[in-house]
Coordinates of C-alpha atoms and ligand atoms in Angstrom, one line a residue:
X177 CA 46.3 -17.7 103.9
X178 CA 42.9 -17.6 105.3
X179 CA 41.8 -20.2 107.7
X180 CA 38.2 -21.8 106.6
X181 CA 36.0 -23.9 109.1
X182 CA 35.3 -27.4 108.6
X183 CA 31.5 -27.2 107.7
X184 CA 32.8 -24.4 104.7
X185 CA 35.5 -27.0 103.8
X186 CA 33.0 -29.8 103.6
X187 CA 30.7 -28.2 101.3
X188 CA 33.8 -26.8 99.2
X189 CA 34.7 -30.1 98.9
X190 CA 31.3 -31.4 97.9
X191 CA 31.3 -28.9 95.3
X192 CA 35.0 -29.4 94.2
X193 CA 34.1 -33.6 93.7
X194 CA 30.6 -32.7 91.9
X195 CA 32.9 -30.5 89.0
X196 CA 35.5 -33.5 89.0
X197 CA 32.8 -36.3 88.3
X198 CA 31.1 -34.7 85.9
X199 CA 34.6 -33.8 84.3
X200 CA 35.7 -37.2 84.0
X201 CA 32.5 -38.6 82.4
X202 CA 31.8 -35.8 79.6
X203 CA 35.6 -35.5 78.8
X204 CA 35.6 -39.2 77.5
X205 CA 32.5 -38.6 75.8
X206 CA 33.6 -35.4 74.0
X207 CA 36.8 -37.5 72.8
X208 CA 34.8 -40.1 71.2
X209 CA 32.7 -37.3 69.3
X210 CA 36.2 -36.4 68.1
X211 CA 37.3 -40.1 67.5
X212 CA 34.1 -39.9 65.1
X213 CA 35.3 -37.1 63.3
X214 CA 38.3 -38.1 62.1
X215 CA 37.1 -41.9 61.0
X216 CA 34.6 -39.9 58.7
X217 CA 37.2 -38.0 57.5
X218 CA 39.6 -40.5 57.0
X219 CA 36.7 -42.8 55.5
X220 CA 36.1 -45.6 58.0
X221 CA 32.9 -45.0 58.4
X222 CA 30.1 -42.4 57.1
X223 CA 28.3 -40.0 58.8
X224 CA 26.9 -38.0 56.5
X225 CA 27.4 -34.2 56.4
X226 CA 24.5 -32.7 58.6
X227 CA 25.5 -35.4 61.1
X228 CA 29.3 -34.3 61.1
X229 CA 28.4 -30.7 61.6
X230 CA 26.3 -31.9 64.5
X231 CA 28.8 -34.1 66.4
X232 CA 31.7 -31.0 65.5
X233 CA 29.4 -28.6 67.0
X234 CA 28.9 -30.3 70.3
X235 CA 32.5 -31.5 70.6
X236 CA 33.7 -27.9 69.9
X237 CA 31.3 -26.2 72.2
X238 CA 31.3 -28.9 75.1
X239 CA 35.1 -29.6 75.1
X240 CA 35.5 -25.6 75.1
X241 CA 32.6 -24.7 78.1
X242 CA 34.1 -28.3 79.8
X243 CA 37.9 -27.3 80.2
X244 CA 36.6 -24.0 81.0
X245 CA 34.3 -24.8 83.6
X246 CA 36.7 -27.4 85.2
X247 CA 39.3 -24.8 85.4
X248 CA 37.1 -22.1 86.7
X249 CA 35.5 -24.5 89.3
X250 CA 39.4 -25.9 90.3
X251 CA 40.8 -22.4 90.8
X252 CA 37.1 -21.3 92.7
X253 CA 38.0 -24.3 95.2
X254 CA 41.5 -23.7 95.4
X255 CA 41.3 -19.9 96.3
X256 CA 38.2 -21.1 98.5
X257 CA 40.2 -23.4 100.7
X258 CA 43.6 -21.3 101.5
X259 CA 42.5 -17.4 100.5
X260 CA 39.1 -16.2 100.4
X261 CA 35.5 -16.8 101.4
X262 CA 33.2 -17.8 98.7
X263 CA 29.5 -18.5 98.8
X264 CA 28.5 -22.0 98.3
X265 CA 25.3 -20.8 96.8
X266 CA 26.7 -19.1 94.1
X267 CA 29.1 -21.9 93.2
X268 CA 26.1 -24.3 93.1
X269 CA 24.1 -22.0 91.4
X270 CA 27.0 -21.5 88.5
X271 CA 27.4 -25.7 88.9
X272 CA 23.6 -26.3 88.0
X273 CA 23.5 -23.3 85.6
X274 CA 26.4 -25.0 83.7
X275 CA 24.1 -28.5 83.7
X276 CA 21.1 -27.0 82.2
X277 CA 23.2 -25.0 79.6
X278 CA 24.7 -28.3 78.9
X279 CA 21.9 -30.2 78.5
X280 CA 20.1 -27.7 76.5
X281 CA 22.9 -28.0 73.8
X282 CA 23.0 -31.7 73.9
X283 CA 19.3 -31.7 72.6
X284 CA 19.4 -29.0 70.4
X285 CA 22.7 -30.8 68.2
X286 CA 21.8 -34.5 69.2
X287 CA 17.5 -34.8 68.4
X288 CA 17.4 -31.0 67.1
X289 CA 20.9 -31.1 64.6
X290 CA 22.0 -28.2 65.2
X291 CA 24.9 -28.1 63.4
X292 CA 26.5 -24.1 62.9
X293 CA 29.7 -25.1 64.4
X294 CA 30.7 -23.0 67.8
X295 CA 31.5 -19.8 66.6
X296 CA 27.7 -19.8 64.8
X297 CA 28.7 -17.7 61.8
X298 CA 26.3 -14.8 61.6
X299 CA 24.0 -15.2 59.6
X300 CA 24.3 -19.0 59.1
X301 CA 22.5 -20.2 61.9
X302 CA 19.4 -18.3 60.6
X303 CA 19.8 -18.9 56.6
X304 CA 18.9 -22.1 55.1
X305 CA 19.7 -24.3 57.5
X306 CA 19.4 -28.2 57.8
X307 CA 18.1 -27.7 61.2
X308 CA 14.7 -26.3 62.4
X309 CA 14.2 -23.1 64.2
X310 CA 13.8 -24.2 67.7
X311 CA 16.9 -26.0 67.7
X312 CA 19.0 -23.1 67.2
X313 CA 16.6 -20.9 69.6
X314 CA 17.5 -23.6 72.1
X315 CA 21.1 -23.0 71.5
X316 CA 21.2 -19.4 71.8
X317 CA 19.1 -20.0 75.2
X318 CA 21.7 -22.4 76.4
X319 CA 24.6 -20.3 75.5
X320 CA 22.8 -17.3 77.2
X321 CA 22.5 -19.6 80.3
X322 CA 26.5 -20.7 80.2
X323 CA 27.7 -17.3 79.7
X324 CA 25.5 -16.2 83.0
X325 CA 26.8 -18.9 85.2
X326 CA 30.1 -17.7 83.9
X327 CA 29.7 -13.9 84.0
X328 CA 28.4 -14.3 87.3
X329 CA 31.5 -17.0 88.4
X330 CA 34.1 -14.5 87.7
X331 CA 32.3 -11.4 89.6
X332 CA 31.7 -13.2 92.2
X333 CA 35.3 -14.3 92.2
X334 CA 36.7 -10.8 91.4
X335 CA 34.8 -9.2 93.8
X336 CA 35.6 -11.6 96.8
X337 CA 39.5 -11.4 96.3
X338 CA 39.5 -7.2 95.7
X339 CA 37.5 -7.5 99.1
X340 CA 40.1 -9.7 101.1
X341 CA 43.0 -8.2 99.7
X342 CA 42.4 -4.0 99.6
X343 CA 41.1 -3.3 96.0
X344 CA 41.1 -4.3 92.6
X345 CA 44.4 -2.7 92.4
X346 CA 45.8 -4.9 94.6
X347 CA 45.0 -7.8 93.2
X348 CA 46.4 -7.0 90.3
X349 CA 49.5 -6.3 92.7
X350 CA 50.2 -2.4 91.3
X351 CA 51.2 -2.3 95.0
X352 CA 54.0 -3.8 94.4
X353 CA 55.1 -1.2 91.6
X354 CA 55.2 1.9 94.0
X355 CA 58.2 2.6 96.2
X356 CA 56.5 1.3 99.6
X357 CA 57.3 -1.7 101.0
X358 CA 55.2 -3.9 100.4
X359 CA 52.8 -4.8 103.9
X360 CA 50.7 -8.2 103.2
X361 CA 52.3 -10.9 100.3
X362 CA 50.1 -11.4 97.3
X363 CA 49.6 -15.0 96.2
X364 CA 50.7 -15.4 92.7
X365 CA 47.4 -17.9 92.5
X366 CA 45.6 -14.7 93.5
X367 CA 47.0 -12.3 90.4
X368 CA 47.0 -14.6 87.8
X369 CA 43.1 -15.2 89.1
X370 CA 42.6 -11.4 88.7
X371 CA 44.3 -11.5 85.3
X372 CA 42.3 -14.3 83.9
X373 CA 39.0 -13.4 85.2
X374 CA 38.3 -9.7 84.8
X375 CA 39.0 -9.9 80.7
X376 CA 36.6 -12.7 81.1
X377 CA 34.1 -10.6 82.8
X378 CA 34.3 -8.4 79.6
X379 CA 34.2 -11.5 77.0
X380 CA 31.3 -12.7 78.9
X381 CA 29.6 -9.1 78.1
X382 CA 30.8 -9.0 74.8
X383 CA 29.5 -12.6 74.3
X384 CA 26.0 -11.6 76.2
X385 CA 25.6 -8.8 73.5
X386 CA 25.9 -10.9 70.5
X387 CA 23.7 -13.8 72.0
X388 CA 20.9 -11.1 72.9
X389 CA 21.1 -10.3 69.2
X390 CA 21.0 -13.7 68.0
X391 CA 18.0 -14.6 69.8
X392 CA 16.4 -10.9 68.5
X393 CA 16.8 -12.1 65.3
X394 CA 16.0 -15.9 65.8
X395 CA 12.2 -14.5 67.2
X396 CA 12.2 -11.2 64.5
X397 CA 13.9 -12.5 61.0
X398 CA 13.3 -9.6 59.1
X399 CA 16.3 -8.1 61.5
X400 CA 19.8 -7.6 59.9
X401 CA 22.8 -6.9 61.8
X402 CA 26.3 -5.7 60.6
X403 CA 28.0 -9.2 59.7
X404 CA 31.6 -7.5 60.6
X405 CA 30.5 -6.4 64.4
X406 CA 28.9 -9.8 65.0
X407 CA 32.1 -11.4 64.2
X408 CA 34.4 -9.3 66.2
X409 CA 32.0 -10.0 69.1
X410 CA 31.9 -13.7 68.8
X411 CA 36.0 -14.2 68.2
X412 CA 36.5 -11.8 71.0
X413 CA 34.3 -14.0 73.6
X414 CA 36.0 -17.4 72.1
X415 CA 39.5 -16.3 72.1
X416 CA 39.2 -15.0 75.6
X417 CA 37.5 -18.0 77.0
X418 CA 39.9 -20.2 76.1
X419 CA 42.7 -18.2 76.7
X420 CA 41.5 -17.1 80.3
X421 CA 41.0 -20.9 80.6
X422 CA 45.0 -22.0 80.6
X423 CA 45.6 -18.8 82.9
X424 CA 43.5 -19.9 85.1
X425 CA 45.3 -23.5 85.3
X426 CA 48.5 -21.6 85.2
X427 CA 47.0 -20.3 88.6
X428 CA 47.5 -23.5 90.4
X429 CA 50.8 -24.3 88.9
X430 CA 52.3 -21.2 90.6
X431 CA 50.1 -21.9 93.9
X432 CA 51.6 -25.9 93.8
X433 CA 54.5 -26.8 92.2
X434 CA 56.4 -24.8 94.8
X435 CA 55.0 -27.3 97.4
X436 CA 56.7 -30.3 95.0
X437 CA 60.2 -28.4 94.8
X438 CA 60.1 -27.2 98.1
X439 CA 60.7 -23.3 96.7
X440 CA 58.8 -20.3 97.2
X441 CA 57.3 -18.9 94.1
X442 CA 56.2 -14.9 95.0
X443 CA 55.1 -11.8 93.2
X444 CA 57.7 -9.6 92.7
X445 CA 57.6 -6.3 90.1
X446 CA 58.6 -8.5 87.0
X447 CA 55.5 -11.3 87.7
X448 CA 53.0 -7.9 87.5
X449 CA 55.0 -6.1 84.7
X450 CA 54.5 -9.3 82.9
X451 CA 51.1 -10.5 84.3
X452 CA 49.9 -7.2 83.7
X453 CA 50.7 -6.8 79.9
X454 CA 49.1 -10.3 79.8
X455 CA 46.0 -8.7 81.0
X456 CA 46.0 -5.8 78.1
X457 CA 47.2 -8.1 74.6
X458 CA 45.0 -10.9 75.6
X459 CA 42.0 -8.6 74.6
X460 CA 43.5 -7.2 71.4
X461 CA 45.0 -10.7 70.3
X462 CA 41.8 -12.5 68.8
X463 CA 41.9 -9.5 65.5
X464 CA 43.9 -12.2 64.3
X465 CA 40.8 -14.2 63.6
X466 CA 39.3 -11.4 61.4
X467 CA 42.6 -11.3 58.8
X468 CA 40.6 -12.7 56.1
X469 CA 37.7 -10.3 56.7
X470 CA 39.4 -7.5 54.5
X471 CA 36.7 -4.7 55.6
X472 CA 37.8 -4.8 59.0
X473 CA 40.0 -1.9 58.8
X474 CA 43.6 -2.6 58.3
X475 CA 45.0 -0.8 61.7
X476 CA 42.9 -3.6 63.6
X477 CA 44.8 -6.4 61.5
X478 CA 48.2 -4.9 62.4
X479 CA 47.3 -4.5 66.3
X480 CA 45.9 -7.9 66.1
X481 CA 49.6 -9.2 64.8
X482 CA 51.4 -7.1 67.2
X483 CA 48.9 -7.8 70.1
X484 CA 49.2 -12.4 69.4
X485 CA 53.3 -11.5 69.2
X486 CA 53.0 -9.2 72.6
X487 CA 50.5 -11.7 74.3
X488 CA 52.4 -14.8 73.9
X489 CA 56.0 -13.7 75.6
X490 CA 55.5 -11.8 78.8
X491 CA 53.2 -14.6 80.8
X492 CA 54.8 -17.6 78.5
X493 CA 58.4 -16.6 79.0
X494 CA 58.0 -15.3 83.0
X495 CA 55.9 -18.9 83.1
X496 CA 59.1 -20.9 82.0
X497 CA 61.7 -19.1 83.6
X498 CA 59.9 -19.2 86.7
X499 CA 59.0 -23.0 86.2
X500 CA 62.7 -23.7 85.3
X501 CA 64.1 -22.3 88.3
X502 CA 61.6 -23.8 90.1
X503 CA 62.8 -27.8 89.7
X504 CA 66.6 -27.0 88.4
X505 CA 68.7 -28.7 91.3
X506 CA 65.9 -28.8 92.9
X507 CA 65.7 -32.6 94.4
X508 CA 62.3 -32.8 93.3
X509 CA 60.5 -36.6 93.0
X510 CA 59.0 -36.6 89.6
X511 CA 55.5 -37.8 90.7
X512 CA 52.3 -37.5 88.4
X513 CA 51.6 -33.7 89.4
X514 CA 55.0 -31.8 88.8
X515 CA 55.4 -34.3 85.7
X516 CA 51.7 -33.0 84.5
X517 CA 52.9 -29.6 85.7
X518 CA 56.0 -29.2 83.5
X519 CA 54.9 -31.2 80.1
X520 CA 51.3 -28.8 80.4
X521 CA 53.6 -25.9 80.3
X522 CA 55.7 -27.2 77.7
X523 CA 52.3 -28.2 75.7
X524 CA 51.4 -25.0 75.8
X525 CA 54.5 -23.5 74.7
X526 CA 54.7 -25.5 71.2
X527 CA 50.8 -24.6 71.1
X528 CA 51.3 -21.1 71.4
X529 CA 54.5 -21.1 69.4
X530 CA 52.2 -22.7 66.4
X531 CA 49.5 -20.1 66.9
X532 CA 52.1 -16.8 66.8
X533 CA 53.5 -18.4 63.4
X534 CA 49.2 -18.6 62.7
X535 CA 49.1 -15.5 63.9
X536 CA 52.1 -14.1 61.1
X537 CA 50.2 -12.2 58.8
X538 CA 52.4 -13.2 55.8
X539 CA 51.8 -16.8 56.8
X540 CA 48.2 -17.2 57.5
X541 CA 47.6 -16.5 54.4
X542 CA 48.7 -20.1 53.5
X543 CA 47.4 -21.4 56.8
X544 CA 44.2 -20.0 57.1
X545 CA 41.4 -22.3 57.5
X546 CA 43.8 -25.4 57.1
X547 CA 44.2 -28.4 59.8
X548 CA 46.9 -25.9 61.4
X549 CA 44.5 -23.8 63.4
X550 CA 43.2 -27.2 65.2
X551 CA 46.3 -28.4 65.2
X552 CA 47.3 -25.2 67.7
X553 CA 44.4 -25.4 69.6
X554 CA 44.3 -29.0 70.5
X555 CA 47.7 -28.3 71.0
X556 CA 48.1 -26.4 74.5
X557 CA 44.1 -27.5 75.7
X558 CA 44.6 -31.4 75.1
X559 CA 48.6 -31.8 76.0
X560 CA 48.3 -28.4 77.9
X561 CA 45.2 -27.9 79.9
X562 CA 44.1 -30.7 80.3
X563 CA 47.6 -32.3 81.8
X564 CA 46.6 -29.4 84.4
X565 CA 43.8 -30.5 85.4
X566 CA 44.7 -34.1 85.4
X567 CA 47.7 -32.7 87.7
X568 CA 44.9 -31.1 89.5
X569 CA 42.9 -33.9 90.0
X570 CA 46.3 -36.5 91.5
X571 CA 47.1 -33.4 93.7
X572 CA 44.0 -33.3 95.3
X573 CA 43.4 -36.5 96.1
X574 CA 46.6 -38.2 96.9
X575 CA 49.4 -37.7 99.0
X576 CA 53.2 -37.3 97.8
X577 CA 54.0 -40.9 99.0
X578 CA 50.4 -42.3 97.1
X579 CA 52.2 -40.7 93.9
X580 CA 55.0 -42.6 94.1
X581 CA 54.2 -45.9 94.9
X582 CA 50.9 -45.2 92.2
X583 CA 53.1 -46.6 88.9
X584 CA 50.2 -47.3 87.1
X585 CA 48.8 -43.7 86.6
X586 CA 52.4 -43.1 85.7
X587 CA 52.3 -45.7 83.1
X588 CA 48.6 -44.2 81.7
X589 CA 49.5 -40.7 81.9
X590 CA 52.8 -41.4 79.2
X591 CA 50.3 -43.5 76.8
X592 CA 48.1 -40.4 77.0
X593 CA 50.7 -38.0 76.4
X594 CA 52.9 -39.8 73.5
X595 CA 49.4 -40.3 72.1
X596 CA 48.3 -37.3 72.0
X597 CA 51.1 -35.2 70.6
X598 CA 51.6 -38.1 67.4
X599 CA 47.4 -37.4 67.2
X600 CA 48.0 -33.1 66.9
X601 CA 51.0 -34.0 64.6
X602 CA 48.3 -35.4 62.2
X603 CA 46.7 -31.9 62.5
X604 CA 49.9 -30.3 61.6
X605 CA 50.6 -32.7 58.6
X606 CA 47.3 -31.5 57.5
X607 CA 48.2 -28.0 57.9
X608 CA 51.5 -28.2 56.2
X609 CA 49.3 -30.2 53.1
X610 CA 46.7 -27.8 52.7
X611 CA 44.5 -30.1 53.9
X612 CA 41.3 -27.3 54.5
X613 CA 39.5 -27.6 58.2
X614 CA 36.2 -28.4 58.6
X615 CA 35.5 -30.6 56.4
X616 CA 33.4 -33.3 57.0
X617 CA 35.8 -35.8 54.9
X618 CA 37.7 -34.9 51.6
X619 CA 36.2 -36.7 48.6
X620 CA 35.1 -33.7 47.1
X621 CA 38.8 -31.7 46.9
X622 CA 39.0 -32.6 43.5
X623 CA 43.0 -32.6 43.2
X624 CA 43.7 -36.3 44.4
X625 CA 46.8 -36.2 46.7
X626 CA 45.4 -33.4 48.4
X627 CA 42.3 -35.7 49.1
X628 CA 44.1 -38.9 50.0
X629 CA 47.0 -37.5 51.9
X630 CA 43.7 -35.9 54.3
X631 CA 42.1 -39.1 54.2
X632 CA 44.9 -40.8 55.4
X633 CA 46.2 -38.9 57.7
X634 CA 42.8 -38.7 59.6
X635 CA 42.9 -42.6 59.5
X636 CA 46.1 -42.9 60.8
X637 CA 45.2 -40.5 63.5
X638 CA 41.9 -42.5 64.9
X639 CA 45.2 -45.0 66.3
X640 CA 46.1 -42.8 68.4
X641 CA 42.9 -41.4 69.4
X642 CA 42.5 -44.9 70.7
X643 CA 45.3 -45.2 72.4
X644 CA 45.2 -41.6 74.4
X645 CA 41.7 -43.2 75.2
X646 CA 44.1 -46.4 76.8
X647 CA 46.1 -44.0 78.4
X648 CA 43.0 -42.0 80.0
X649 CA 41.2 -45.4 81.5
X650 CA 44.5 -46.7 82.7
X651 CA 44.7 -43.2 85.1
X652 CA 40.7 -43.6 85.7
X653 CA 41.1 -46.5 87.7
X654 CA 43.4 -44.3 90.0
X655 CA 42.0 -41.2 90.1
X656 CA 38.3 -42.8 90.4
X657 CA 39.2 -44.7 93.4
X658 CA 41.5 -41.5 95.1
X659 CA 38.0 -39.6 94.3
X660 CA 35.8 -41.7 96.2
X661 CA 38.1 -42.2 99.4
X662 CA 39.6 -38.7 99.1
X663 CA 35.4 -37.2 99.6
X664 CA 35.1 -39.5 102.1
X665 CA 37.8 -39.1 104.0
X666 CA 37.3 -36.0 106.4
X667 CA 40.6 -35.4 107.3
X668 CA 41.9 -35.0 103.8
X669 CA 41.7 -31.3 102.9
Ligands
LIG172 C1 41.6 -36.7 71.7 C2 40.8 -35.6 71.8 C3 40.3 -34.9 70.7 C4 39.9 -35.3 69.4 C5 40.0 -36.7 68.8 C6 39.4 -34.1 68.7 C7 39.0 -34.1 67.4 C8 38.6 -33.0 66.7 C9 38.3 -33.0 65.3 C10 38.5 -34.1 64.3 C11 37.9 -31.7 65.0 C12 37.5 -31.2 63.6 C13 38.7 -30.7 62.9 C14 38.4 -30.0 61.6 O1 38.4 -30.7 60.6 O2 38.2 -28.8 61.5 C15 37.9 -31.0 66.2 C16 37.5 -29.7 66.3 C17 37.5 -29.0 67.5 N1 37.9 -29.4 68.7 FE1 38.7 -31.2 69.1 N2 39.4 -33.1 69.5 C18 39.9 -33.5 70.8 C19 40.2 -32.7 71.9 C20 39.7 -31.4 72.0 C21 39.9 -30.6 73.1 C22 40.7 -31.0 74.4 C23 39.4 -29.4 72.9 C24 39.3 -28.3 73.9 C25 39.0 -27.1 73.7 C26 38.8 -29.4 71.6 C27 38.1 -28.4 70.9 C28 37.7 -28.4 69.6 C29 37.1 -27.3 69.0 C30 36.8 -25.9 69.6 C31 37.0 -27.6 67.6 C32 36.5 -26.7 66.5 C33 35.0 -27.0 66.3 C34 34.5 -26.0 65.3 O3 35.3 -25.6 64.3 O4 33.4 -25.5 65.4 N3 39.0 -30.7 71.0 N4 38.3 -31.8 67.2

């Protein structure tokens, strides 16, 4: 551990409270978008279809760059406090680069309608839209501006760790697969960092290239680019993002949980046989997304099976092992963090146990494009990542003895959680019906059970939207108050 001074670990902290606030008010926000979604679809109330495609956009691409950015920004302070020296300046510069990015999309979708979804399907964000042309240049510029902040985020990162501990080898602890002994201990915090954020560095290129065509073509139309290559780039950027965002959560579950159980949790050769495999399938995994694209040659669609299999069990099953014999006999108090801790990990187990049967070539050919694929991803980000940084957030700003007298965040956090999982089982229902994503609602399927069992399902779901949205304010009024004193407390690190 490295020690920082007190004027570093004020302005850390600044910085750390600055993420967390604005976390806590979009998140909310981003819900309701969601909330909207599923009463159109379930036929309580009309949107109308540009307007759907608008509010799915924004929800998509702001709960997607919000997890992300929290994640990033928790690890940054994290590593920043106990490791490594980072500049302030950069962080605020990736903070206020994140804003404008952020605000640019909320005018282009909100007043412009932008409406192409995230993943911006080449060439439909340039081919008889509903939207004008400025909204989707605005877009692109926006996107250009996250994936900057970001790109520059996990150098900055990368760079600083490799620095402080002897090379980029090292952080990716291949010292520890050599015969030596082994001098200075890696943090498992510190590996899992390095395994998460150099594949980003490479989706953020990958996603650099494609927006740098995009916005080519938005200023030259007569351009035309090979559909296929557009789409590997965009899935590759997506599917890393959000899979580089749980690792980086899983980060601070191996850095604190240990300090709940009162067990050490340290690299050995199996953490960077498995970490490292992590590192290689994670960037081969997303073919998986191109199955239904039947020019992509078929090798790729057999590596991408084989890479979603291979991804999923090395970091997973090390995870859980290592999380089990963390708190078994362990005399741990089941406060709000190791509780988030544990169900996260277990959310993003039955997540990522839904996307590898996705992932089943033989089976996503029924699954394909149905409810399922949300139903995964909402999965390990809403009962997954975000428990993490909900965990996150108690951690830092209460003590072990606040947690346990603090019943009422307690009580929230279960009405979150039991809500949540019945409102992805709706997802899966859909899924298992053939009930088709991405549609704005289902009075246009013309066979009629398929139509009302999507209907209803979506309507049954809006109750527990509502409730997870109980849940949420009940743990507000706790962690909004631990906020405030916790930044204004000096001694409270
Ligand atoms: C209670 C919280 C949430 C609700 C009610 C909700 C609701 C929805 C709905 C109804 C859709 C459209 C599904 C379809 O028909 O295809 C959707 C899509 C999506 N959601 Fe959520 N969601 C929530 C949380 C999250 C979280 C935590 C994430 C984090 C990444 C997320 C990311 C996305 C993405 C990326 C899409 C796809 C957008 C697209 O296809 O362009 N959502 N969500």
């Amino acid at each position: 551990m490295s020690q920082i001074n007190s004027t570093d670990f004020k302005k850390q902290k600044n910085l750390i409270a600055l993420w967390s606030y604005t976390f806590l008010i979009i998140f909310p926000l981003l819900i309701i978008l969601g909330l909207l979604m599923r009463l159109n679809q379930g036929e309580v109330i009309d949107l109308g279809i540009d307007n759907f495609y608008v509010v799915m956009t924004l929800h998509g691409l702001g709960m997607a760059g919000l997890l992300y950015s929290m994640a990033f920004g928790a690890l940054w302070y994290l590593l920043a406090s106990r490791y490594v020296k980072l500049n302030i300046k950069v962080g605020y510069f990736i903070y206020t680069t994140v804003i404008i990015g952020v605000v640019g999309l909320v005018i282009a979708t909100l007043i412009g309608k932008f409406g192409a979804g995230w993943y911006l399907l080449y060439p439909l964000p340039f081919k008889g839209t509903f939207w004008p042309g400025w909204a989707t240049a605005l877009s692109i510029i926006s996107l250009i501006l996250l994936g900057i902040a970001w790109l520059i985020g996990n150098i900055h990162v990368v760079y600083a760790l490799a620095r402080n501990f002897g090379g980029l080898a090292n952080i990716i602890g291949w010292q520890y697969l050599g015969r030596k002994k082994v001098d200075t201990e890696l943090p498992p915090v510190v590996l899992i960092a390095a395994i998460s954020l150099i594949p980003g560095v490479i989706a953020f290129l990958a996603g650099a290239v494609f927006l740098i065509m995009f916005l080519l073509q938005n200023f030259e139309p007569g351009l035309n680019f090979d559909n296929l290559l557009v789409k590997n780039l965009i899935f590759f950027f997506g599917h890393t993002l959000v899979n580089i965002t749980l690792y980086c959560c899983l980060g601070w579950v191996y850095a604190l949980l240990p300090e709940y159980s009162g067990r050490e949790w340290k690299v050995n050769k199996l953490l960077v046989y498995s970490w490292n495999a992590t590192f290689f399938f994670i960037l081969f995994a997303y073919f998986h997304h191109l199955y239904m694209d039947f020019v992509q040659p078929k090798p790729l669609h057999i590596a991408g099976q084989l890479a979603s299999y291979f991804s999923a069990i090395p970091a997973t099953a090390v995870t859980m092992f290592g999380v089990i014999s963390q708190i078994y006999r362990s005399k741990i108090r089941w406060t709000i963090v190791p509780t988030t801790f544990l169900l996260g990990v277990a959310g993003w187990a039955i997540g990522g146990f839904a996307a590898v049967v996705d992932s089943t070539i033989a089976i996503n050919k029924i699954l394909h494009n149905t409810l399922w694929v949300p139903a995964h991803f909402h999965t390990y980000m809403l009962t997954g990542v975000v428990l993490f940084l909900l965990g996150f957030l108690f951690h830092l700003t209460q003590t072990k003895d606040e947690q346990v007298k603090d019943k009422l965040s307690i009580t929230g956090f279960w009405t979150f959680l039991i809500a949540a999982h019945c409102f992805v089982a709706s997802f899966y229902a859909g899924g298992l019906n053939s009930i088709p994503r991405r549609y704005s609602d289902y009075t246009g399927i013309p066979m009629a059970s398929t139509h009302s069992t999507g209907a209803t399902l979506a309507a049954i779901s809006t109750i527990f939207i509502y409730i997870l949205l109980i849940g949420l304010l009940i743990m507000y009024f706790s962690i909004f108050k631990n906020l405030r004193q916790w930044y204004k407390n000096p001694s409270k690190t």
